[in-house]
């Protein structure tokens, strides 16, 4: 054999050997160091509506099904097993049966069975013997759920009054954790018991949170980490500096604004960063029960006064998406195409025309520079809320509404929203699943606990019910677009923009992947390992 032929054979053999070699083995051990930007209201995911609770405590729990953490875009096609090994619909699409894993234990050693699934959802739909939820923000997801029946210890069937094709997607949300029947909710709010990869150790409010590896986790090689340690830091500048100097391994979800992302890359050039849509939307909330905001004319004027371009350019340097209630394309599964968005009242390029129309409405109602409408604009004490509220306040002045900012900490903010104790609010609404049932139904249907503006339109509710039972995705999408138009015309909860933000992690953090249409569902960290 000629030398050149021999070298060629050796090269091919080496290539084949490298191709066949396994990837670098995951390293076990270590502590994942995270910071928190806020104070979680409680540890009970079923009772809360904020990522402030999801980020530190999702790792305590399991769902029946989850979104594949390795796939950045969430949809019905990326739903994978968790506590359920498999699932199937019956011929009527009204019964969804789950085959459950055997041998799973709660963190206190009690066995997990179908009874736990049954009692979790009976509590959520109000069918349990004891009703000790303080809040039930996603009860409206399950208005079609009549009951959960069990067949032995390892089979549970969700029985619906009519088809709901989104149900597996809703069950994959981080807010759809399975709870233990034998632990009261008072305990779940402070010392949660789950089946998840990490066990709860301590929660020092406003200070630290600590979770440790669950040695009895049903996925025998998971988690890789020994511990998750979370520390609360109020100042965003301090948080960014601490990450850049290596004090933390991953930034809080979507905490890195576009300008701050540039600073981090300069200070920590080896950090891995991604700019993504977050599944959160900035919106103006008007409590339409409180005079004078019970006037449709004032609400329309406020909606017309919103000039979305400055929000995008100032807060997100053009990276945000413009749309209605649903996350716009291309990341959104259900959002309107851009030309349709531009045709909506108050959208489109002619902001001056919109403002003139809004001013005319307010002048007709007797308001002017000399006689402004004085209000308080309440918002949450986080930069993403405060910064947007400042711009809203400035824009409303142009239609003779003078707003004083009232900044609230997270527990007070959510308490006031749930009790409807506000008049004007600037909110950043998090959508845990990109689906109309997990967004529109939750935020706009008449009987939803999360309908903070008390908006109620019987025609919208009929369409919400119609889209929810529609099995054909394209037909369902068109119904959703009809609802979008109605919500804009009613100024139901004027959407300013859909946020984009950065997430960063140190280069030695492996198997961490933010998702592009929700920031809630990749925070269990059971697949994350540290290459150091």
Coordinates of C-alpha atoms in Angstrom, one line a residue:
X1 CA 0.0 0.0 0.0
X2 CA 1.3 3.4 -0.9
X3 CA 2.1 5.8 2.0
X4 CA -0.6 8.3 1.0
X5 CA -3.1 5.5 1.0
X6 CA -1.9 4.3 4.5
X7 CA -2.2 7.9 5.9
X8 CA -5.7 8.2 4.4
X9 CA -6.8 4.9 6.1
X10 CA -5.4 6.0 9.4
X11 CA -7.1 9.4 9.2
X12 CA -10.4 7.8 8.4
X13 CA -10.0 5.3 11.3
X14 CA -9.3 8.2 13.7
X15 CA -12.3 10.1 12.4
X16 CA -14.5 7.1 12.9
X17 CA -13.1 6.5 16.4
X18 CA -13.8 10.1 17.4
X19 CA -17.3 9.9 16.0
X20 CA -18.1 6.7 17.9
X21 CA -16.7 8.1 21.2
X22 CA -19.3 9.1 23.7
X23 CA -19.7 12.8 24.6
X24 CA -17.9 14.1 27.6
X25 CA -19.5 12.4 30.7
X26 CA -21.7 14.6 32.8
X27 CA -20.0 15.5 36.1
X28 CA -21.9 14.9 39.3
X29 CA -21.9 17.2 42.3
X30 CA -21.5 20.9 42.9
X31 CA -23.8 23.7 43.9
X32 CA -25.8 25.8 41.3
X33 CA -25.6 29.3 42.6
X34 CA -28.5 31.5 41.6
X35 CA -29.7 34.9 42.6
X36 CA -33.3 36.1 43.0
X37 CA -34.5 39.5 42.1
X38 CA -37.5 39.5 44.4
X39 CA -39.3 37.9 47.3
X40 CA -41.5 34.9 46.5
X41 CA -45.0 35.3 48.0
X42 CA -45.0 31.6 48.9
X43 CA -43.6 28.2 48.0
X44 CA -47.0 26.9 46.7
X45 CA -46.9 26.9 42.9
X46 CA -50.6 26.0 42.6
X47 CA -51.5 29.1 44.5
X48 CA -49.1 31.6 42.9
X49 CA -48.9 33.4 39.5
X50 CA -45.4 34.7 39.5
X51 CA -42.0 33.4 38.4
X52 CA -40.8 34.7 41.7
X53 CA -42.1 31.4 43.1
X54 CA -41.4 29.2 40.1
X55 CA -37.7 29.9 39.7
X56 CA -36.6 28.7 43.2
X57 CA -39.3 26.0 43.8
X58 CA -40.1 24.3 40.5
X59 CA -37.2 21.9 41.2
X60 CA -39.1 20.5 44.2
X61 CA -42.0 19.2 42.1
X62 CA -42.9 17.0 39.1
X63 CA -45.8 17.2 36.7
X64 CA -47.7 14.5 34.9
X65 CA -46.0 15.8 31.7
X66 CA -43.5 18.5 30.9
X67 CA -42.1 20.4 28.0
X68 CA -38.8 18.9 26.8
X69 CA -36.2 21.2 28.5
X70 CA -33.7 20.6 25.7
X71 CA -36.1 22.0 23.0
X72 CA -36.2 25.8 23.1
X73 CA -39.7 26.1 21.5
X74 CA -42.6 24.8 23.4
X75 CA -45.6 23.2 21.7
X76 CA -47.9 20.2 22.0
X77 CA -45.2 18.4 20.0
X78 CA -42.5 18.9 22.7
X79 CA -44.6 17.6 25.6
X80 CA -42.8 14.5 27.2
X81 CA -43.5 12.2 30.1
X82 CA -42.8 13.1 33.7
X83 CA -44.8 11.3 36.4
X84 CA -46.9 9.9 33.6
X85 CA -45.2 7.2 31.5
X86 CA -47.8 7.6 28.7
X87 CA -51.2 9.1 28.0
X88 CA -54.0 8.7 25.4
X89 CA -57.4 10.2 24.5
X90 CA -60.5 8.2 24.1
X91 CA -62.5 8.2 20.8
X92 CA -64.6 11.2 22.0
X93 CA -61.6 13.3 22.9
X94 CA -63.2 13.9 26.4
X95 CA -61.2 11.4 28.4
X96 CA -57.4 11.6 28.8
X97 CA -55.9 8.7 30.6
X98 CA -52.4 8.7 32.1
X99 CA -50.4 5.6 33.0
X100 CA -48.3 6.6 36.0
X101 CA -44.8 5.6 37.1
X102 CA -44.5 3.1 39.8
X103 CA -42.1 3.3 42.8
X104 CA -42.1 7.1 43.0
X105 CA -41.8 8.6 46.5
X106 CA -42.6 11.9 48.0
X107 CA -39.8 13.6 49.7
X108 CA -41.2 12.5 53.1
X109 CA -41.0 8.9 52.0
X110 CA -44.7 8.4 51.3
X111 CA -45.6 6.6 48.0
X112 CA -46.9 8.6 45.0
X113 CA -50.1 7.1 43.6
X114 CA -53.0 8.1 41.3
X115 CA -54.9 9.3 44.4
X116 CA -52.4 12.3 44.5
X117 CA -53.3 13.2 41.0
X118 CA -57.0 12.9 41.7
X119 CA -56.9 15.0 44.9
X120 CA -54.6 17.7 43.2
X121 CA -57.1 18.4 40.5
X122 CA -60.2 17.9 42.7
X123 CA -58.7 20.8 44.8
X124 CA -58.2 22.9 41.7
X125 CA -61.7 22.4 40.4
X126 CA -63.3 22.9 43.8
X127 CA -64.4 19.3 44.2
X128 CA -62.3 18.3 47.2
X129 CA -63.7 17.8 50.6
X130 CA -61.4 20.4 52.1
X131 CA -60.9 23.8 50.3
X132 CA -57.8 25.3 51.8
X133 CA -56.3 27.1 48.8
X134 CA -56.0 30.8 49.6
X135 CA -55.9 31.5 45.8
X136 CA -56.6 29.4 42.8
X137 CA -55.5 31.5 39.8
X138 CA -55.7 28.7 37.2
X139 CA -59.0 27.2 38.2
X140 CA -60.4 28.6 35.0
X141 CA -58.1 26.3 33.0
X142 CA -60.1 23.4 34.1
X143 CA -63.7 24.5 33.7
X144 CA -64.3 21.5 31.4
X145 CA -62.8 19.1 33.9
X146 CA -65.6 17.2 35.6
X147 CA -63.5 14.9 37.7
X148 CA -60.3 12.7 37.8
X149 CA -61.1 9.0 38.2
X150 CA -58.5 6.4 39.2
X151 CA -58.1 2.8 38.2
X152 CA -55.8 1.3 40.8
X153 CA -52.7 3.1 42.0
X154 CA -51.1 3.9 38.6
X155 CA -53.8 5.1 36.3
X156 CA -55.7 8.4 36.3
X157 CA -58.3 9.6 33.8
X158 CA -59.2 13.3 33.3
X159 CA -62.9 13.4 32.4
X160 CA -64.0 16.4 30.4
X161 CA -67.5 17.8 29.5
X162 CA -66.2 18.5 26.0
X163 CA -62.9 18.3 24.1
X164 CA -60.0 20.4 25.2
X165 CA -57.0 19.7 22.9
X166 CA -54.8 22.1 25.0
X167 CA -55.0 20.0 28.1
X168 CA -51.6 18.3 27.8
X169 CA -50.0 21.7 27.2
X170 CA -51.6 23.2 30.3
X171 CA -50.5 20.2 32.3
X172 CA -46.9 20.7 31.1
X173 CA -46.8 24.2 32.7
X174 CA -44.6 24.7 35.7
X175 CA -47.8 25.8 37.5
X176 CA -49.3 22.3 37.1
X177 CA -47.3 20.5 39.7
X178 CA -48.7 17.4 41.3
X179 CA -49.3 17.8 45.1
X180 CA -49.3 15.2 47.9
X181 CA -52.7 14.4 49.3
X182 CA -51.4 13.9 52.8
X183 CA -49.7 17.3 53.2
X184 CA -52.0 20.3 54.1
X185 CA -51.7 23.5 52.0
X186 CA -50.5 25.5 55.0
X187 CA -47.3 23.4 54.9
X188 CA -47.0 23.6 51.1
X189 CA -46.9 27.4 51.3
X190 CA -43.8 27.4 53.5
X191 CA -42.1 23.9 53.4
X192 CA -43.2 22.2 50.2
X193 CA -43.1 18.4 49.7
X194 CA -42.7 17.1 46.2
X195 CA -41.4 14.2 44.2
X196 CA -38.9 16.4 42.3
X197 CA -35.1 16.2 41.8
X198 CA -34.4 18.5 44.7
X199 CA -35.7 18.6 48.2
X200 CA -36.6 21.8 50.1
X201 CA -34.3 22.7 53.0
X202 CA -34.9 26.3 53.9
X203 CA -36.5 29.6 52.8
X204 CA -35.3 32.7 54.6
X205 CA -37.6 35.4 53.2
X206 CA -35.7 38.2 51.5
X207 CA -32.4 36.4 52.0
X208 CA -31.7 32.8 50.9
X209 CA -33.4 29.6 49.6
X210 CA -31.7 26.2 49.7
X211 CA -32.6 22.9 48.0
X212 CA -30.6 19.7 48.1
X213 CA -30.4 16.6 45.8
X214 CA -33.2 14.1 46.1
X215 CA -31.3 10.7 46.5
X216 CA -34.5 8.8 45.8
X217 CA -35.5 10.6 42.6
X218 CA -37.2 8.2 40.2
X219 CA -34.7 9.2 37.4
X220 CA -31.8 7.3 38.9
X221 CA -29.0 9.3 37.3
X222 CA -30.6 12.7 38.0
X223 CA -30.1 15.3 39.2
X224 CA -26.4 15.8 38.6
X225 CA -26.1 18.7 41.1
X226 CA -25.8 18.3 44.8
X227 CA -27.5 21.6 45.7
X228 CA -29.2 24.7 44.5
X229 CA -28.5 27.9 46.5
X230 CA -30.5 31.0 45.9
X231 CA -29.7 34.5 47.3
X232 CA -31.9 37.5 47.1
X233 CA -30.4 40.7 45.7
X234 CA -32.6 43.8 45.4
X235 CA -30.4 45.9 43.2
X236 CA -30.2 44.9 39.5
X237 CA -26.8 46.7 39.1
X238 CA -25.5 44.6 42.0
X239 CA -26.9 41.4 40.5
X240 CA -25.3 42.0 37.1
X241 CA -21.9 42.8 38.7
X242 CA -22.1 39.7 40.9
X243 CA -22.8 37.5 37.9
X244 CA -20.0 39.1 35.9
X245 CA -17.5 38.5 38.7
X246 CA -18.5 34.8 38.9
X247 CA -20.5 34.9 42.1
X248 CA -23.5 33.3 40.4
X249 CA -23.8 30.7 37.7
X250 CA -27.1 31.7 35.9
X251 CA -28.9 35.0 35.8
X252 CA -32.6 35.2 36.9
X253 CA -34.9 34.5 34.0
X254 CA -35.0 37.5 31.6
X255 CA -33.5 39.8 34.2
X256 CA -30.9 41.1 31.8
X257 CA -32.1 44.1 29.8
X258 CA -30.7 44.7 26.3
X259 CA -28.3 47.5 27.5
X260 CA -27.2 45.4 30.5
X261 CA -26.5 42.5 28.2
X262 CA -23.8 44.5 26.5
X263 CA -22.3 45.4 29.9
X264 CA -22.2 41.7 30.9
X265 CA -20.5 40.7 27.7
X266 CA -17.8 43.3 28.2
X267 CA -17.2 42.3 31.9
X268 CA -17.6 38.6 31.4
X269 CA -16.7 37.9 27.7
X270 CA -16.8 34.1 28.3
X271 CA -20.4 34.1 29.6
X272 CA -23.0 32.5 27.3
X273 CA -25.9 34.8 26.7
X274 CA -29.1 34.7 24.6
X275 CA -31.6 37.4 23.8
X276 CA -35.1 35.8 23.5
X277 CA -38.7 36.6 23.7
X278 CA -39.8 35.9 27.2
X279 CA -43.5 35.0 27.0
X280 CA -44.3 38.1 29.1
X281 CA -46.2 41.2 27.9
X282 CA -46.3 44.7 29.2
X283 CA -49.9 45.9 29.5
X284 CA -52.0 48.7 30.9
X285 CA -54.6 47.6 33.4
X286 CA -57.6 49.7 34.0
X287 CA -60.1 48.7 36.7
X288 CA -63.2 49.4 34.7
X289 CA -65.5 49.2 37.8
X290 CA -63.9 52.3 39.3
X291 CA -65.3 55.8 38.1
X292 CA -64.4 57.5 35.9
X293 CA -62.7 54.5 34.2
X294 CA -66.1 52.8 33.9
X295 CA -66.4 55.1 30.9
X296 CA -65.5 53.2 27.6
X297 CA -64.5 56.5 26.1
X298 CA -61.7 57.1 28.7
X299 CA -60.5 53.6 28.3
X300 CA -60.4 53.9 24.5
X301 CA -58.5 57.2 24.8
X302 CA -55.9 55.6 27.1
X303 CA -55.4 52.8 24.7
X304 CA -55.0 55.2 21.7
X305 CA -52.5 57.2 23.7
X306 CA -50.0 54.3 23.9
X307 CA -47.2 54.9 21.4
X308 CA -45.5 51.5 21.4
X309 CA -42.3 52.5 19.5
X310 CA -40.7 54.4 22.3
X311 CA -41.3 51.5 24.7
X312 CA -39.5 49.2 22.3
X313 CA -36.7 51.5 21.5
X314 CA -36.0 52.8 25.1
X315 CA -36.6 49.6 27.0
X316 CA -35.6 46.9 24.5
X317 CA -33.7 48.6 21.6
X318 CA -36.2 47.2 19.1
X319 CA -36.1 43.6 20.1
X320 CA -39.6 43.4 21.5
X321 CA -42.6 42.0 19.5
X322 CA -45.7 44.0 18.7
X323 CA -49.0 42.2 19.0
X324 CA -52.3 41.6 20.9
X325 CA -52.8 39.2 23.8
X326 CA -51.0 36.3 22.2
X327 CA -47.3 36.2 21.6
X328 CA -46.7 37.3 18.0
X329 CA -45.0 35.4 15.2
X330 CA -42.4 34.0 14.6
X331 CA -42.0 32.7 18.2
X332 CA -45.7 32.7 19.0
X333 CA -47.8 29.6 18.0
X334 CA -51.1 31.7 17.9
X335 CA -50.2 35.3 17.3
X336 CA -51.5 37.4 14.4
X337 CA -49.4 38.1 11.3
X338 CA -47.8 41.6 11.3
X339 CA -50.1 43.1 8.7
X340 CA -53.1 42.1 10.8
X341 CA -51.5 43.6 13.9
X342 CA -50.9 46.9 12.2
X343 CA -54.6 47.1 11.3
X344 CA -55.7 47.0 14.9
X345 CA -57.1 50.2 16.5
X346 CA -54.2 52.1 18.1
X347 CA -51.5 50.2 16.3
X348 CA -50.0 51.0 13.0
X349 CA -47.5 53.7 12.1
X350 CA -49.6 56.8 12.6
X351 CA -49.1 57.5 16.3
X352 CA -49.9 61.2 15.9
X353 CA -53.3 60.4 14.5
X354 CA -54.0 58.1 17.4
X355 CA -53.0 60.7 19.9
X356 CA -55.1 63.4 18.3
X357 CA -58.1 61.1 18.5
X358 CA -57.4 60.4 22.1
X359 CA -57.1 64.1 23.0
X360 CA -60.4 64.8 21.3
X361 CA -62.1 62.2 23.4
X362 CA -60.7 63.5 26.6
X363 CA -61.5 67.2 25.7
X364 CA -65.1 66.1 25.0
X365 CA -65.3 64.6 28.5
X366 CA -64.1 67.9 30.0
X367 CA -60.4 67.3 30.5
X368 CA -57.5 69.6 29.5
X369 CA -54.1 70.8 30.5
X370 CA -55.8 73.2 32.9
X371 CA -58.2 70.5 34.2
X372 CA -56.3 67.2 34.2
X373 CA -57.4 63.8 35.6
X374 CA -55.3 63.0 38.6
X375 CA -54.7 59.3 39.3
X376 CA -52.2 56.9 40.9
X377 CA -50.5 54.3 38.6
X378 CA -49.6 51.3 40.7
X379 CA -46.9 48.8 39.7
X380 CA -44.6 46.2 41.1
X381 CA -41.2 47.1 42.5
X382 CA -39.1 45.6 39.7
X383 CA -37.2 47.5 37.0
X384 CA -39.2 45.9 34.1
X385 CA -42.4 47.3 35.7
X386 CA -41.1 50.6 37.0
X387 CA -39.3 51.6 33.7
X388 CA -42.4 50.9 31.6
X389 CA -44.7 52.7 34.1
X390 CA -42.6 55.8 33.8
X391 CA -43.1 55.9 30.0
X392 CA -46.9 55.2 30.4
X393 CA -47.2 58.1 32.9
X394 CA -45.4 60.4 30.4
X395 CA -47.6 59.3 27.5
X396 CA -50.9 59.7 29.5
X397 CA -49.9 63.3 30.3
X398 CA -50.5 64.1 26.6
X399 CA -54.2 63.2 27.1
X400 CA -54.5 65.2 30.3
X401 CA -54.1 62.2 32.7
X402 CA -51.5 63.0 35.4
X403 CA -50.3 59.8 37.1
X404 CA -48.4 59.5 40.3
X405 CA -46.4 56.2 40.5
X406 CA -47.2 54.0 43.5
X407 CA -44.6 51.3 43.8
X408 CA -45.5 48.1 45.6
X409 CA -43.5 45.0 46.7
X410 CA -44.4 41.7 45.2
X411 CA -46.7 40.3 47.9
X412 CA -48.7 43.6 48.2
X413 CA -48.8 43.9 44.4
X414 CA -50.4 40.5 43.8
X415 CA -52.6 40.9 46.9
X416 CA -54.0 44.1 45.5
X417 CA -54.5 42.6 42.0
X418 CA -56.3 39.6 43.3
X419 CA -58.6 41.8 45.4
X420 CA -59.0 44.3 42.5
X421 CA -57.8 47.1 44.9
X422 CA -56.3 49.3 42.2
X423 CA -57.5 51.8 39.6
X424 CA -54.7 52.0 37.1
X425 CA -51.9 49.5 37.0
X426 CA -48.9 48.8 34.8
X427 CA -48.4 45.0 34.7
X428 CA -45.9 42.6 33.1
X429 CA -48.2 39.6 32.6
X430 CA -46.3 36.3 32.5
X431 CA -47.8 33.6 30.3
X432 CA -46.7 30.2 31.4
X433 CA -47.8 28.4 28.3
X434 CA -48.2 29.8 24.8
X435 CA -51.8 28.7 24.3
X436 CA -55.1 30.6 24.3
X437 CA -56.4 28.6 27.2
X438 CA -53.4 29.4 29.2
X439 CA -53.5 33.1 28.3
X440 CA -56.7 34.5 27.0
X441 CA -59.0 32.3 29.0
X442 CA -57.0 33.0 32.1
X443 CA -56.8 36.8 31.7
X444 CA -60.0 37.8 29.9
X445 CA -62.8 35.3 30.6
X446 CA -65.6 36.7 32.9
X447 CA -65.1 34.2 35.8
X448 CA -61.3 34.0 35.9
X449 CA -59.5 34.9 39.2
X450 CA -56.7 36.3 37.1
X451 CA -59.0 38.7 35.2
X452 CA -57.7 41.7 37.1
X453 CA -59.4 44.3 35.1
X454 CA -62.9 42.7 35.6
X455 CA -63.4 42.7 31.9
X456 CA -66.5 40.7 30.9
X457 CA -67.9 40.3 27.4
X458 CA -70.3 37.5 26.8
X459 CA -69.5 37.3 23.1
X460 CA -65.8 37.0 23.9
X461 CA -66.6 34.2 26.4
X462 CA -68.5 32.3 23.7
X463 CA -65.5 32.5 21.3
X464 CA -63.1 31.5 24.1
X465 CA -65.2 28.4 24.6
X466 CA -65.4 27.7 20.9
X467 CA -61.6 28.0 20.3
X468 CA -61.0 25.8 23.4
X469 CA -62.9 22.8 22.0
X470 CA -61.8 23.2 18.4
X471 CA -59.6 20.3 17.4
X472 CA -58.4 21.8 14.0
X473 CA -55.5 24.0 14.9
X474 CA -56.0 26.3 11.9
X475 CA -59.7 26.8 12.6
X476 CA -58.8 27.4 16.2
X477 CA -56.2 30.0 15.3
X478 CA -58.7 32.0 13.3
X479 CA -61.1 32.1 16.2
X480 CA -58.3 33.3 18.4
X481 CA -57.6 36.2 15.9
X482 CA -61.2 37.2 16.1
X483 CA -61.0 37.4 19.9
X484 CA -57.8 39.4 19.6
X485 CA -59.6 42.1 17.5
X486 CA -62.5 42.3 20.0
X487 CA -60.1 42.6 23.0
X488 CA -58.3 45.5 21.3
X489 CA -61.6 47.3 20.3
X490 CA -62.8 46.9 23.9
X491 CA -59.5 48.2 25.4
X492 CA -59.8 45.1 27.6
X493 CA -56.2 45.2 28.8
X494 CA -54.2 47.3 26.3
X495 CA -51.0 45.4 25.3
X496 CA -47.9 47.6 25.0
X497 CA -45.5 45.0 23.7
X498 CA -44.2 41.5 24.2
X499 CA -40.9 41.6 26.0
X500 CA -37.5 40.4 25.0
X501 CA -34.6 40.1 27.4
X502 CA -31.3 38.3 28.0
X503 CA -30.4 35.3 29.9
X504 CA -26.7 34.5 30.7
X505 CA -24.9 31.6 32.2
X506 CA -21.3 30.8 32.9
X507 CA -19.5 28.7 30.3
X508 CA -19.2 25.7 32.6
X509 CA -22.9 25.4 33.1
X510 CA -24.1 22.6 30.8
X511 CA -27.6 21.5 29.6
X512 CA -29.3 24.8 30.4
X513 CA -31.5 26.1 27.6
X514 CA -33.9 29.1 27.8
X515 CA -37.2 28.6 25.9
X516 CA -38.3 31.2 23.4
X517 CA -42.1 31.3 24.1
X518 CA -42.1 31.0 27.9
X519 CA -39.6 31.7 30.7
X520 CA -41.4 29.4 33.2
X521 CA -40.8 25.9 32.1
X522 CA -37.1 25.2 32.0
X523 CA -36.3 25.8 35.6
X524 CA -36.1 22.4 37.2
X525 CA -32.4 22.1 36.6
X526 CA -32.4 18.3 36.8
X527 CA -30.3 18.0 33.6
X528 CA -27.9 20.8 34.4
X529 CA -24.4 19.9 35.4
X530 CA -21.2 21.9 36.1
X531 CA -18.1 21.3 34.0
X532 CA -15.6 22.5 36.6

